Coordinates of N, CA, C and O in Angstrom, one line a residue:
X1 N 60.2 48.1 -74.0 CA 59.1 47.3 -74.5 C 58.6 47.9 -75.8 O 58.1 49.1 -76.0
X2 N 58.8 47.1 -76.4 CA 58.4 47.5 -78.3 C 58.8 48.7 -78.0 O 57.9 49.2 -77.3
X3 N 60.1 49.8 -78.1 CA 61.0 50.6 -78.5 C 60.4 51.7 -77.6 O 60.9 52.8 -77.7
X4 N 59.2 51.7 -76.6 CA 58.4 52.8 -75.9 C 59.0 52.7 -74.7 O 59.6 51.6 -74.4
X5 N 58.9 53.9 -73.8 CA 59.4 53.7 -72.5 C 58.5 53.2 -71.3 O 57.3 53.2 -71.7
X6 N 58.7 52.8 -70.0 CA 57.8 52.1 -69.0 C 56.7 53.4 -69.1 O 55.5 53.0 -69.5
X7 N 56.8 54.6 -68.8 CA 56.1 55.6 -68.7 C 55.0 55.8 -69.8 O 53.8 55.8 -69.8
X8 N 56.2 55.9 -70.9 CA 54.6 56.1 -72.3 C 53.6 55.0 -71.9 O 52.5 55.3 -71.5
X9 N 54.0 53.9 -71.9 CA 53.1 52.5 -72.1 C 52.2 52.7 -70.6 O 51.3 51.8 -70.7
X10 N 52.1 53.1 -69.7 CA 51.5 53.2 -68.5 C 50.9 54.2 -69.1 O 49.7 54.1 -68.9
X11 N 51.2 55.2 -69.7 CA 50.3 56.7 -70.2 C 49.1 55.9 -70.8 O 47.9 55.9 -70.4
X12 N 49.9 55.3 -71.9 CA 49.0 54.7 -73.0 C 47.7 53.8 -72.4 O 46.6 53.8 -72.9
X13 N 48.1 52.8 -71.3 CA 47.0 51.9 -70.5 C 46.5 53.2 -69.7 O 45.3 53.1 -69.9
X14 N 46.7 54.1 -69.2 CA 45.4 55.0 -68.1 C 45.0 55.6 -69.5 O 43.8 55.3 -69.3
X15 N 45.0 56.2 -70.9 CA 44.3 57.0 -71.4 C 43.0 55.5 -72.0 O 41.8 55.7 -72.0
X16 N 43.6 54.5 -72.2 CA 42.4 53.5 -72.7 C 41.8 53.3 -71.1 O 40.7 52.8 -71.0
X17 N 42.2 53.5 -70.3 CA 40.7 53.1 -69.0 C 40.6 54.4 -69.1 O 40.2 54.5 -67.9
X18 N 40.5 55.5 -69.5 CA 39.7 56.3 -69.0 C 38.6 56.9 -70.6 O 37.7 57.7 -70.9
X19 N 39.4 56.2 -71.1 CA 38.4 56.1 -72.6 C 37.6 54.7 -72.8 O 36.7 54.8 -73.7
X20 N 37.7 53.9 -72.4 CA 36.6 52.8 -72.0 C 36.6 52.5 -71.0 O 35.4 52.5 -70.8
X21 N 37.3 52.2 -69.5 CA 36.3 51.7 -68.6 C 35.5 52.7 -68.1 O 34.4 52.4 -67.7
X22 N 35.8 54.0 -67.9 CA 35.3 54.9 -67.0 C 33.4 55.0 -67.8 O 32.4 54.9 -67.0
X23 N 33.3 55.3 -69.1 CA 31.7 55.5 -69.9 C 31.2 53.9 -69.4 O 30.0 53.8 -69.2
X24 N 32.1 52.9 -69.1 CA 31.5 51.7 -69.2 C 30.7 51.7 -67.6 O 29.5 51.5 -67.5
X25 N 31.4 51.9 -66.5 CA 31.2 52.3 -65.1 C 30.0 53.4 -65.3 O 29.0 53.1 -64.5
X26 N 29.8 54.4 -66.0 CA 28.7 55.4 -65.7 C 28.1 55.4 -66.3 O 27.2 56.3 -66.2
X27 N 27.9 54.2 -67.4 CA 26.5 53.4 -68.2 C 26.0 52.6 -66.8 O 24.9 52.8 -66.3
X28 N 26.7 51.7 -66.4 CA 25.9 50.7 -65.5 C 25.7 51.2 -64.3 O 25.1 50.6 -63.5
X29 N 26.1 52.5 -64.0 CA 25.7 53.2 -62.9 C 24.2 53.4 -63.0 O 23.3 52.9 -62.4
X30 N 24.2 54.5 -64.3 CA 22.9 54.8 -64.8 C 21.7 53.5 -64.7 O 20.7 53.6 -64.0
X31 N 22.0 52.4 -65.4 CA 21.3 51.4 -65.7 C 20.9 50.6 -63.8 O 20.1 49.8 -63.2
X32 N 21.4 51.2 -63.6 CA 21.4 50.5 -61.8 C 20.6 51.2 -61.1 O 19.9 50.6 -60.3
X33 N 20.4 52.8 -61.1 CA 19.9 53.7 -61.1 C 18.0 53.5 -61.4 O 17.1 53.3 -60.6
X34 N 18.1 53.5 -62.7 CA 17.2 53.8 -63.3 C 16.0 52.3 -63.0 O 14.8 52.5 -62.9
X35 N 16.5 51.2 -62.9 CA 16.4 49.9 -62.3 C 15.6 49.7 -61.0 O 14.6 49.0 -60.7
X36 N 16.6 50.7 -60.1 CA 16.3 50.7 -58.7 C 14.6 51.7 -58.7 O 13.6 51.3 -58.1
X37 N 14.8 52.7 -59.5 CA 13.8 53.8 -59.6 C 12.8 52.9 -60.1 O 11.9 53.0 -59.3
X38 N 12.5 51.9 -61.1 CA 11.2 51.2 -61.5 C 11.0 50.3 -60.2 O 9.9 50.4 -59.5
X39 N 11.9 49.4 -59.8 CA 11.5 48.7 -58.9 C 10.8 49.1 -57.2 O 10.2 48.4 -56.5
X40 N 11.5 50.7 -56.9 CA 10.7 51.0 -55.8 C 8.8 51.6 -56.2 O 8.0 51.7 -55.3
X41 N 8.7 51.9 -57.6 CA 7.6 52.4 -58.2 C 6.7 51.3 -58.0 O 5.6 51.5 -57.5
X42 N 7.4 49.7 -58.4 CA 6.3 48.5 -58.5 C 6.0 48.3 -57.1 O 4.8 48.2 -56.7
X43 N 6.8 48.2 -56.3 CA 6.7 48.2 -54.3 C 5.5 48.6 -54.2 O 4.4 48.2 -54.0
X44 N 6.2 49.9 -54.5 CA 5.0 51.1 -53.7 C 3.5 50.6 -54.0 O 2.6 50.3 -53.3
X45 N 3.7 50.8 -55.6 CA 2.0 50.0 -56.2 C 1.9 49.3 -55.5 O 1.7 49.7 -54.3
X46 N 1.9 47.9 -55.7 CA 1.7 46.3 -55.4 C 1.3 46.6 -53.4 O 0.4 46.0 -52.8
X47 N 2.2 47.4 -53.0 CA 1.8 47.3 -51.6 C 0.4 48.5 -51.1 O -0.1 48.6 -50.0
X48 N 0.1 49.3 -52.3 CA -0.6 50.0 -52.4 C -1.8 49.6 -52.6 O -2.6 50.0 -51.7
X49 N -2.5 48.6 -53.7 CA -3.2 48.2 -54.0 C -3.6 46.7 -53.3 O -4.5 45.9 -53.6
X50 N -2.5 46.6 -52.5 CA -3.0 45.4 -51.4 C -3.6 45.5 -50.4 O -4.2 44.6 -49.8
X51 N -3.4 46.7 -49.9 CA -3.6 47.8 -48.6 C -5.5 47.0 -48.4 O -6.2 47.1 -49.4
X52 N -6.1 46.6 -47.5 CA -7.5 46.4 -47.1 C -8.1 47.6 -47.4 O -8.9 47.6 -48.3
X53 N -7.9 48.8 -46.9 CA -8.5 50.4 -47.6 C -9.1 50.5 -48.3 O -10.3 50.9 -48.2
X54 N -7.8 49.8 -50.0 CA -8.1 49.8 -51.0 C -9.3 49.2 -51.8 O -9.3 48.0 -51.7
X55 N -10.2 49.7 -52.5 CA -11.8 49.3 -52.9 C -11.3 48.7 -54.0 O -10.2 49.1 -54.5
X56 N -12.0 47.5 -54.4 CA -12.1 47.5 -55.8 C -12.6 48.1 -56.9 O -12.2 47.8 -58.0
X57 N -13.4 49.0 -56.6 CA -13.6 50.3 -56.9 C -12.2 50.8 -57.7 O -11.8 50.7 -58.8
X58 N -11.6 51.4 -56.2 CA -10.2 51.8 -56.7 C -9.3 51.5 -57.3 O -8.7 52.2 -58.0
X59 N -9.0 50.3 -57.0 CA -8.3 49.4 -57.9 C -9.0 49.0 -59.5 O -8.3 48.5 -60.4
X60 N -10.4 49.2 -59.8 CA -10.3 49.0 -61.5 C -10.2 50.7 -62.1 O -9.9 50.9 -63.3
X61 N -10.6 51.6 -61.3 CA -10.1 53.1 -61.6 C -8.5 53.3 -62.1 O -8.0 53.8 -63.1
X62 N -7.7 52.6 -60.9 CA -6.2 52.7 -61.1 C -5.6 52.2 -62.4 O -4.7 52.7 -62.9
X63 N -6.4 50.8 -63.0 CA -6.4 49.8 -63.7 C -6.3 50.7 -65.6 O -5.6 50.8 -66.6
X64 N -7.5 51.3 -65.1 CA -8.0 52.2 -66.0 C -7.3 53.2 -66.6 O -7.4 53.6 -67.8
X65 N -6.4 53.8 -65.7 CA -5.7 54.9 -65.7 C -4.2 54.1 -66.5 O -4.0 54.2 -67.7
X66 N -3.3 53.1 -65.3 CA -2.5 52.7 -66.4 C -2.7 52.1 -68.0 O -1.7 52.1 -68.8
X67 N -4.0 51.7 -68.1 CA -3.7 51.3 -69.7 C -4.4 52.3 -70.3 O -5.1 52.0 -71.2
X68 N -4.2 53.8 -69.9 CA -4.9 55.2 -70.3 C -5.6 55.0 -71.0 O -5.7 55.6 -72.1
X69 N -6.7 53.9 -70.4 CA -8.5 54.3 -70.8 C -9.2 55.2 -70.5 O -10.3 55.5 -71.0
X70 N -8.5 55.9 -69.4 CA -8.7 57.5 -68.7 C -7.7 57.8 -68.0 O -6.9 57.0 -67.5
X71 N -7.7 59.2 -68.0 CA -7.2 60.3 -67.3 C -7.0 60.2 -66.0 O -7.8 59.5 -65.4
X72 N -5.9 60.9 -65.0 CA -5.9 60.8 -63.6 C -6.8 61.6 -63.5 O -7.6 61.3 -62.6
X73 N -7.1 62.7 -64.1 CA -8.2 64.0 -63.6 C -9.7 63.1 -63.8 O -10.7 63.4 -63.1
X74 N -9.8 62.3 -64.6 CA -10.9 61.4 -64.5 C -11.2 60.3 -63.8 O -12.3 60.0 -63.4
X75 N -10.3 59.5 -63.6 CA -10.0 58.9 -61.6 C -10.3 59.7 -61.2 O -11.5 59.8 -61.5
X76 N -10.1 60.7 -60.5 CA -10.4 61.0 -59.6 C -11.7 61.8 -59.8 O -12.2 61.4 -58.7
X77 N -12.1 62.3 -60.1 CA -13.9 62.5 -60.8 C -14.9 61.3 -60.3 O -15.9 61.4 -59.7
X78 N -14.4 60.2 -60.7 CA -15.1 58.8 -61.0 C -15.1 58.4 -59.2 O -16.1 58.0 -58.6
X79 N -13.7 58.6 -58.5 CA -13.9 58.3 -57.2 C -14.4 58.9 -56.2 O -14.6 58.3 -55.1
X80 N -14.6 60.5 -56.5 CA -15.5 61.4 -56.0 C -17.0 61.3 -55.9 O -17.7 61.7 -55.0
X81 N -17.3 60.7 -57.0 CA -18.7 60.3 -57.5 C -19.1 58.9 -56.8 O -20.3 58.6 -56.6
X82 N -18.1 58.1 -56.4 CA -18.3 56.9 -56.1 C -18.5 57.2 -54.2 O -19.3 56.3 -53.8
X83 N -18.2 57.9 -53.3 CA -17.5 58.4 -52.1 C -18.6 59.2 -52.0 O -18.7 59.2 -50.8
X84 N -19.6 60.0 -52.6 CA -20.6 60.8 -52.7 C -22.1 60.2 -51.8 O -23.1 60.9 -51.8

């Protein structure tokens, strides 16, 4: 086939899968990964903040903290003072 032997041309197809599919497999590994990692973070919140426990209090403290209007060291100051 085109003047190469069965061997080269099999050479030639494993060195292109392992120069593109293999980065392409351990990109979307990563991407599957990193995915999985955000979405058990929203869980955890969402079932955190649903919890009866939870004050509203606590929950506009938390609120506070993600759009870093403050500090965690300042949450928890604020809920100390609140608990007092």
């Amino acid at each position: 086939m085109f003047g190469i032997s069965d061997m080269e041309f099999l050479t030639i197809i494993a060195g292109y899968i392992l120069i593109i599919a293999v980065p392409v497999v351990i990109v979307i590994y990563i991407i599957r990964r990193i995915r999985k990692t955000n979405n058990d973070d929203d869980i955890s919140e969402a079932s955190l903040t649903s919890s009866p426990d939870f004050t509203d209090n606590q929950r506009k403290i938390l609120k506070m903290i993600q759009q870093k209007k403050i500090t965690i060291d300042d949450g928890e100051k604020l809920l100390s003072e609140i608990h007092k």
